[in-house]
Tab-separated table of C-alpha atoms in Angstrom:
chain	number	residue	atom	x	y	z
A	44	MET	CA	-113.352	25.684	-78.062
A	45	LYS	CA	-115.349	22.640	-76.887
A	46	LYS	CA	-112.143	21.149	-75.357
A	47	SER	CA	-111.642	24.214	-73.262
A	48	LYS	CA	-115.162	24.087	-71.916
A	49	PHE	CA	-114.786	20.399	-71.066
A	50	LEU	CA	-111.529	20.953	-69.166
A	51	ALA	CA	-113.111	23.818	-67.280
A	52	LEU	CA	-115.987	21.597	-66.168
A	53	VAL	CA	-113.597	18.916	-65.023
A	54	LEU	CA	-111.582	21.352	-62.992
A	55	VAL	CA	-114.740	22.736	-61.402
A	56	SER	CA	-115.897	19.219	-60.468
A	57	VAL	CA	-112.516	18.414	-58.915
A	58	LEU	CA	-112.643	21.639	-56.806
A	59	VAL	CA	-116.175	20.966	-55.627
A	60	CYS	CA	-115.280	17.402	-54.537
A	61	SER	CA	-112.196	18.699	-52.681
A	62	CYS	CA	-114.303	21.289	-50.847
A	63	VAL	CA	-116.882	18.706	-49.852
A	64	LEU	CA	-114.258	16.287	-48.534
A	65	THR	CA	-112.532	19.036	-46.547
A	66	ALA	CA	-115.812	20.077	-44.943
A	67	CYS	CA	-116.647	16.508	-43.944
A	68	ASN	CA	-113.245	15.989	-42.305
A	69	LYS	CA	-113.613	19.225	-40.275
A	70	GLN	CA	-117.090	18.161	-39.158
A	71	GLN	CA	-115.783	14.860	-37.786
A	72	GLU	CA	-112.882	16.499	-35.928
A	73	THR	CA	-114.789	19.367	-34.377
A	74	PRO	CA	-117.960	18.762	-32.246
A	75	THR	CA	-121.003	20.698	-33.076
A	76	ASN	CA	-122.230	23.521	-30.868
A	77	GLY	CA	-123.957	22.308	-27.660
A	78	THR	CA	-122.441	18.810	-27.940
A	79	THR	CA	-119.661	17.607	-25.523
A	80	ALA	CA	-117.098	15.225	-26.794
A	81	THR	CA	-117.228	11.853	-25.040
A	82	GLN	CA	-114.024	10.116	-24.114
A	83	THR	CA	-114.038	6.403	-23.326
A	84	VAL	CA	-111.932	5.529	-20.325
A	85	SER	CA	-110.950	1.969	-19.658
A	86	PRO	CA	-111.422	0.494	-16.131
A	87	THR	CA	-107.650	0.393	-15.792
A	88	ASP	CA	-107.265	4.110	-16.491
A	89	GLU	CA	-110.103	5.031	-14.154
A	90	ASN	CA	-108.733	3.056	-11.228
A	91	THR	CA	-105.274	4.553	-11.810
A	92	THR	CA	-106.696	8.022	-11.865
A	93	ASP	CA	-109.189	7.824	-8.936
A	94	ASN	CA	-107.146	5.605	-6.625
A	95	PRO	CA	-103.474	6.550	-6.505
A	96	ASP	CA	-102.705	3.694	-4.134
A	97	ALA	CA	-104.252	1.082	-6.390
A	98	GLN	CA	-101.015	0.277	-8.134
A	99	ALA	CA	-99.206	-0.040	-4.799
A	100	GLU	CA	-101.855	-2.526	-3.547
A	101	THR	CA	-101.692	-4.663	-6.736
A	102	GLY	CA	-101.006	-8.326	-5.919
A	103	LYS	CA	-102.049	-8.143	-2.243
A	104	PRO	CA	-105.152	-9.932	-0.784
A	105	ASN	CA	-108.126	-7.748	0.012
A	106	SER	CA	-108.818	-6.632	3.532
A	107	GLY	CA	-111.855	-8.988	3.943
A	108	SER	CA	-109.774	-12.040	3.212
A	109	SER	CA	-107.101	-10.944	5.694
A	110	THR	CA	-109.718	-10.453	8.454
A	111	GLN	CA	-111.339	-13.856	7.857
A	112	ASN	CA	-107.974	-15.634	7.835
A	113	SER	CA	-106.945	-13.866	10.998
A	114	GLY	CA	-110.175	-14.956	12.744
A	115	ASN	CA	-109.595	-18.584	11.634
A	116	ASN	CA	-106.065	-18.505	12.982
A	117	THR	CA	-107.249	-17.056	16.314
A	118	SER	CA	-109.967	-19.775	16.584
A	119	ASN	CA	-107.429	-22.515	15.826
A	120	GLN	CA	-105.016	-21.068	18.462
A	121	GLY	CA	-107.860	-21.102	20.986
A	122	ASN	CA	-108.661	-24.699	20.292
A	123	ASN	CA	-105.029	-25.678	20.572
A	124	ALA	CA	-104.718	-23.847	23.897
A	125	SER	CA	-107.864	-25.568	25.228
A	126	ILE	CA	-106.462	-29.019	24.276
A	127	GLU	CA	-103.119	-28.171	25.919
A	128	GLU	CA	-104.881	-27.113	29.111
A	129	GLU	CA	-106.869	-30.392	29.190
A	130	GLU	CA	-103.745	-32.397	28.609
A	131	GLY	CA	-102.205	-30.740	31.628
A	132	ILE	CA	-104.947	-31.914	34.031
A	133	PRO	CA	-104.302	-35.320	35.605
A	134	GLY	CA	-106.955	-37.928	34.667
A	135	VAL	CA	-108.369	-35.783	31.846
A	136	THR	CA	-108.155	-36.982	28.209
A	137	ALA	CA	-107.908	-34.092	25.756
A	138	GLY	CA	-111.058	-33.475	23.782
A	139	LYS	CA	-113.116	-36.018	25.753
A	140	PRO	CA	-115.635	-35.292	28.526
A	141	THR	CA	-115.167	-37.066	31.811
A	142	SER	CA	-117.787	-38.394	34.172
A	143	ASP	CA	-117.721	-40.479	37.291
A	144	THR	CA	-121.025	-42.123	36.605
A	145	GLY	CA	-120.570	-45.644	35.389
A	146	SER	CA	-116.759	-45.357	35.166
A	147	THR	CA	-114.654	-48.198	36.464
A	148	ALA	CA	-112.231	-45.956	38.261
A	149	ASN	CA	-114.976	-44.036	40.147
A	150	PRO	CA	-118.110	-46.167	40.263
A	151	THR	CA	-121.364	-44.809	41.666
A	152	ARG	CA	-121.624	-45.838	45.346
A	153	CYS	CA	-124.505	-46.363	47.767
A	154	THR	CA	-124.088	-46.838	51.491
A	155	ILE	CA	-126.677	-49.129	53.075
A	156	THR	CA	-127.052	-49.078	56.926
A	157	ALA	CA	-128.101	-52.282	58.659
A	158	GLY	CA	-128.148	-52.104	62.463
A	159	THR	CA	-125.247	-49.882	63.506
A	160	GLN	CA	-122.981	-50.513	60.508
A	161	GLY	CA	-122.913	-49.049	56.971
A	162	TYR	CA	-122.071	-51.206	53.884
A	163	THR	CA	-120.983	-49.658	50.588
A	164	LYS	CA	-122.131	-51.077	47.251
A	165	ASN	CA	-122.012	-50.022	43.635
A	166	VAL	CA	-125.226	-49.258	41.748
A	167	GLY	CA	-126.351	-52.464	40.100
A	168	GLU	CA	-124.792	-54.758	42.691
A	169	THR	CA	-126.698	-56.847	45.170
A	170	PHE	CA	-126.907	-56.488	48.957
A	171	THR	CA	-127.920	-59.190	51.390
A	172	TYR	CA	-129.625	-58.111	54.654
A	173	THR	CA	-129.837	-60.464	57.637
A	174	CYS	CA	-131.761	-60.128	60.924
A	175	ASN	CA	-130.670	-62.626	63.589
A	176	MET	CA	-132.461	-63.048	66.921
A	177	LYS	CA	-131.746	-64.743	70.283
A	178	THR	CA	-134.396	-65.466	72.924
A	179	PRO	CA	-134.222	-67.010	76.479
A	180	LYS	CA	-136.676	-69.787	75.475
A	181	LYS	CA	-138.473	-70.969	72.442
A	182	ILE	CA	-141.220	-68.717	71.078
A	183	GLU	CA	-144.647	-69.747	69.857
A	184	ASP	CA	-145.449	-66.767	67.653
A	185	VAL	CA	-143.815	-63.785	66.067
A	186	GLN	CA	-145.022	-60.854	63.983
A	187	ALA	CA	-142.668	-58.262	62.380
A	188	THR	CA	-142.082	-55.794	59.567
A	189	LEU	CA	-138.980	-55.382	57.430
A	190	THR	CA	-138.710	-51.791	56.135
A	191	TYR	CA	-136.536	-50.479	53.239
A	192	ASP	CA	-136.566	-47.650	50.681
A	193	GLY	CA	-137.937	-48.923	47.369
A	194	THR	CA	-136.506	-45.932	45.436
A	195	MET	CA	-132.961	-46.987	46.437
A	196	LEU	CA	-133.312	-50.755	46.626
A	197	ARG	CA	-135.242	-53.370	44.703
A	198	LEU	CA	-136.319	-56.480	46.673
A	199	ILE	CA	-135.177	-59.602	44.836
A	200	SER	CA	-135.978	-62.337	47.393
A	201	VAL	CA	-136.870	-62.901	51.077
A	202	SER	CA	-136.704	-65.944	53.321
A	203	PHE	CA	-137.260	-67.036	56.951
A	204	PRO	CA	-134.771	-69.793	57.812
A	205	VAL	CA	-136.075	-70.657	61.329
A	206	THR	CA	-139.845	-70.219	61.003
A	207	ASP	CA	-139.621	-71.463	57.407
A	208	SER	CA	-142.917	-72.828	55.945
A	209	ALA	CA	-144.940	-71.693	58.918
A	210	THR	CA	-144.382	-68.050	57.917
A	211	VAL	CA	-147.012	-66.017	56.150
A	212	TYR	CA	-145.665	-62.881	54.466
A	213	ASN	CA	-146.578	-60.128	52.099
A	214	GLU	CA	-143.750	-58.605	49.974
A	215	ASN	CA	-146.037	-56.589	47.651
A	216	ILE	CA	-146.439	-53.710	50.085
A	217	GLN	CA	-144.485	-50.629	49.100
A	218	ASN	CA	-141.208	-50.352	51.053
A	219	GLU	CA	-142.198	-53.124	53.479
A	220	VAL	CA	-142.307	-56.883	53.962
A	221	LYS	CA	-144.843	-57.893	56.683
A	222	PHE	CA	-144.634	-61.453	58.081
A	223	ASN	CA	-145.841	-63.623	60.941
A	224	ALA	CA	-145.534	-67.217	62.085
A	225	VAL	CA	-147.199	-69.470	64.667
A	226	ASN	CA	-146.169	-72.901	66.080
A	227	LEU	CA	-147.405	-74.197	69.423
A	228	GLN	CA	-144.374	-76.527	69.521
A	229	GLY	CA	-142.167	-73.454	69.390
A	230	PHE	CA	-139.476	-71.894	67.189
A	231	ASP	CA	-135.991	-72.229	68.561
A	232	PHE	CA	-134.087	-68.926	68.713
A	233	THR	CA	-132.275	-69.849	71.906
A	234	LYS	CA	-129.036	-70.410	70.013
A	235	LYS	CA	-126.893	-67.585	68.797
A	236	GLY	CA	-127.422	-66.785	65.105
A	237	GLY	CA	-131.026	-67.816	64.742
A	238	CYS	CA	-132.070	-66.045	61.504
A	239	LEU	CA	-135.451	-64.371	61.752
A	240	VAL	CA	-135.403	-62.952	58.174
A	241	THR	CA	-132.938	-62.468	55.311
A	242	ALA	CA	-133.535	-60.514	52.104
A	243	GLN	CA	-131.560	-59.774	48.947
A	244	PHE	CA	-131.767	-56.392	47.178
A	245	GLU	CA	-130.498	-54.748	44.020
A	246	VAL	CA	-128.933	-51.306	44.542
A	247	LEU	CA	-130.753	-48.816	42.275
A	248	LYS	CA	-129.214	-45.386	43.095
A	249	LYS	CA	-126.230	-43.757	44.654
A	250	GLY	CA	-126.462	-42.172	48.044
A	251	GLY	CA	-127.465	-43.555	51.415
A	252	THR	CA	-130.285	-45.676	52.736
A	253	SER	CA	-131.130	-48.173	55.517
A	254	ILE	CA	-132.886	-51.491	56.190
A	255	SER	CA	-134.455	-52.470	59.497
A	256	THR	CA	-136.774	-55.058	61.068
A	257	ALA	CA	-139.238	-54.165	63.853
A	258	VAL	CA	-140.709	-57.028	65.917
A	259	GLU	CA	-144.274	-56.228	66.993
A	260	VAL	CA	-145.476	-59.352	68.684
A	261	MET	CA	-143.530	-62.334	70.196
A	262	SER	CA	-144.512	-64.737	72.971
A	263	GLU	CA	-142.711	-67.429	74.910
A	264	VAL	CA	-143.852	-71.005	74.169
A	265	GLY	CA	-146.082	-72.616	76.779
A	266	THR	CA	-146.484	-69.564	79.054
A	267	GLY	CA	-147.412	-66.911	76.578
A	268	ASN	CA	-145.188	-64.389	78.264
A	269	ALA	CA	-144.678	-61.397	75.990
A	270	TYR	CA	-141.176	-60.872	74.692
A	271	VAL	CA	-142.107	-57.553	73.100
A	272	THR	CA	-144.199	-54.631	74.496
A	273	ASN	CA	-144.724	-51.565	72.307
A	274	TYR	CA	-141.732	-52.516	70.152
A	275	LYS	CA	-139.574	-52.752	73.225
A	276	LEU	CA	-137.766	-56.125	73.652
A	277	ALA	CA	-137.883	-57.998	76.959
A	278	ASP	CA	-134.755	-58.740	78.912
A	279	GLY	CA	-132.699	-61.588	77.404
A	280	VAL	CA	-133.997	-60.891	73.836
A	281	LYS	CA	-131.453	-59.615	71.409
A	282	ILE	CA	-131.683	-58.729	67.747
A	283	THR	CA	-128.662	-58.242	65.503
A	284	GLU	CA	-128.853	-56.761	61.980
A	285	SER	CA	-126.086	-57.078	59.452
A	286	GLY	CA	-125.392	-57.076	55.698
A	287	LYS	CA	-122.958	-58.113	52.994
């Protein structure tokens, strides 16, 4: 009798455990009311579902990279074309600027007028101006002014070959050299080529400029006859200006 009760209890326990296990399995498989089942989707599945063309574009560079590379290619082509154009111009070196200033082939030039003739020099070179004078007789005095443009020319030296040490001059006046000389024994300008004044200059700028000498006072030795009146030379007096 006792064995029958024991077996009955064991069977009941087994049935209870089976029912409990069955209920738990069903609870895990079926969501409770008001709760939505969540499904985890991998990035690969999502891209495949949302973008049908994604698989077709796999392995191709993105559009941003293509645009950037295209821009670089266009820029390089433009640079190559620019270089080719420069190479096609005579006297132009590709990729290098050209300038006439300071170049040996096309130096900067300055034209200096002395008398009736123009003389061309490069910037930085020296120019020598000469004023020769011829008079009918010897002179006892002379006063004159040499004029030049100090922005174009720099005075280096000045001399007075005939009047020499008897000459008093001032070269510190802007754009001018004033001078005079007196000798009662006379200065001889009766021969051709008597040099009244000569000056050496450095060329500072390109362009054009001039140098001239104006005689203000000049008298014949012994008589005092004027060889100049209001800057007008008397008959037989000749002044020649030149340069080199």
